[in-house]
Amino acid sequence: CCKIKEILLQDKNRTALALAIDVALMRRGGDRYYHFVFNLRNSYDCEIIDCYDKPQYLKNVLKEVYG
């Protein structure tokens, strides 16, 4: 019972983080956003939602794309 609630909460947190990253990066410019998504997939074979568990991927690709 409690384990299921914990998993559901973690999934909600992952989804919320991914959405927040999407919105923030899209507001900064679509071209860079698509470049970010491409680099994330190309370099780490992952999606934005995976950055919840691998924040270093997010940090590295953000530095590559946004400086």
PDB file of C-alpha atoms in Angstrom, residues 16-46:
ATOM      1  CA  ALA A  16       6.168  17.683 -12.970  1.00  0.00           C
ATOM      2  CA  LEU A  17       9.918  18.206 -13.297  1.00  0.00           C
ATOM      3  CA  ALA A  18       9.914  17.211 -16.959  1.00  0.00           C
ATOM      4  CA  LEU A  19       7.018  19.576 -17.683  1.00  0.00           C
ATOM      5  CA  ALA A  20       8.731  22.440 -15.841  1.00  0.00           C
ATOM      6  CA  ILE A  21      11.945  21.891 -17.815  1.00  0.00           C
ATOM      7  CA  ASP A  22       9.985  21.722 -21.091  1.00  0.00           C
ATOM      8  CA  VAL A  23       8.147  24.966 -20.402  1.00  0.00           C
ATOM      9  CA  ALA A  24      11.224  26.839 -19.186  1.00  0.00           C
ATOM     10  CA  LEU A  25      13.351  25.824 -22.160  1.00  0.00           C
ATOM     11  CA  MET A  26      10.610  26.413 -24.731  1.00  0.00           C
ATOM     12  CA  ARG A  27      10.184  29.953 -23.399  1.00  0.00           C
ATOM     13  CA  ARG A  28      13.882  30.553 -24.016  1.00  0.00           C
ATOM     14  CA  GLY A  29      13.510  29.636 -27.683  1.00  0.00           C
ATOM     15  CA  GLY A  30      12.290  26.679 -29.658  1.00  0.00           C
ATOM     16  CA  ASP A  31      15.466  26.107 -31.657  1.00  0.00           C
ATOM     17  CA  ARG A  32      17.618  25.750 -28.566  1.00  0.00           C
ATOM     18  CA  TYR A  33      14.980  23.541 -26.961  1.00  0.00           C
ATOM     19  CA  TYR A  34      15.088  21.119 -29.881  1.00  0.00           C
ATOM     20  CA  HIS A  35      18.886  21.245 -29.819  1.00  0.00           C
ATOM     21  CA  PHE A  36      18.756  20.412 -26.093  1.00  0.00           C
ATOM     22  CA  VAL A  37      16.399  17.460 -26.647  1.00  0.00           C
ATOM     23  CA  PHE A  38      18.550  16.195 -29.524  1.00  0.00           C
ATOM     24  CA  ASN A  39      21.750  16.404 -27.468  1.00  0.00           C
ATOM     25  CA  LEU A  40      20.123  14.681 -24.510  1.00  0.00           C
ATOM     26  CA  ARG A  41      18.996  11.801 -26.712  1.00  0.00           C
ATOM     27  CA  ASN A  42      22.226  11.653 -28.694  1.00  0.00           C
ATOM     28  CA  SER A  43      24.634  11.892 -25.755  1.00  0.00           C
ATOM     29  CA  TYR A  44      22.746   9.920 -23.101  1.00  0.00           C
ATOM     30  CA  ASP A  45      19.977   8.041 -24.931  1.00  0.00           C
ATOM     31  CA  CYS A  46      17.348   9.511 -22.627  1.00  0.00           C
TER      32      CYS A  46
END
